[in-house]
C-alpha angles and dihedrals in degrees: 000000000000098000121045115245095241092055088050092054089051090049093050091047091049092045089055090049091236124148120226096255090053093045091050089052096048094049101032086236106140109244094236089052090049091052090049090050096044094051095044099249091117133031112230115245129218091273091059095046090048093051093052093043091049092053095040109019090172088075097044096101095041091054091056106032113012087240119127103173100067132135108220120224132192114211101227089049099045094054102254116151107222113191121200 
């Protein structure tokens, strides 16, 4: 990835014109944790990525891959046979 995930979260928040306190309330991510992630002091865990992706699914792929032109697929719909 060319851009760190915390920086991407900050860019998304700023693009949406949302202050950290409001972003924290909307996602359930504690404000102090959000600050630590955005400034690169802490790597975001799966829970943080899920919280952002659930609130703004249009940014989910970008957060993980830097890609923005992606067709999403769901394994059980796209015909993949997943064996347990």
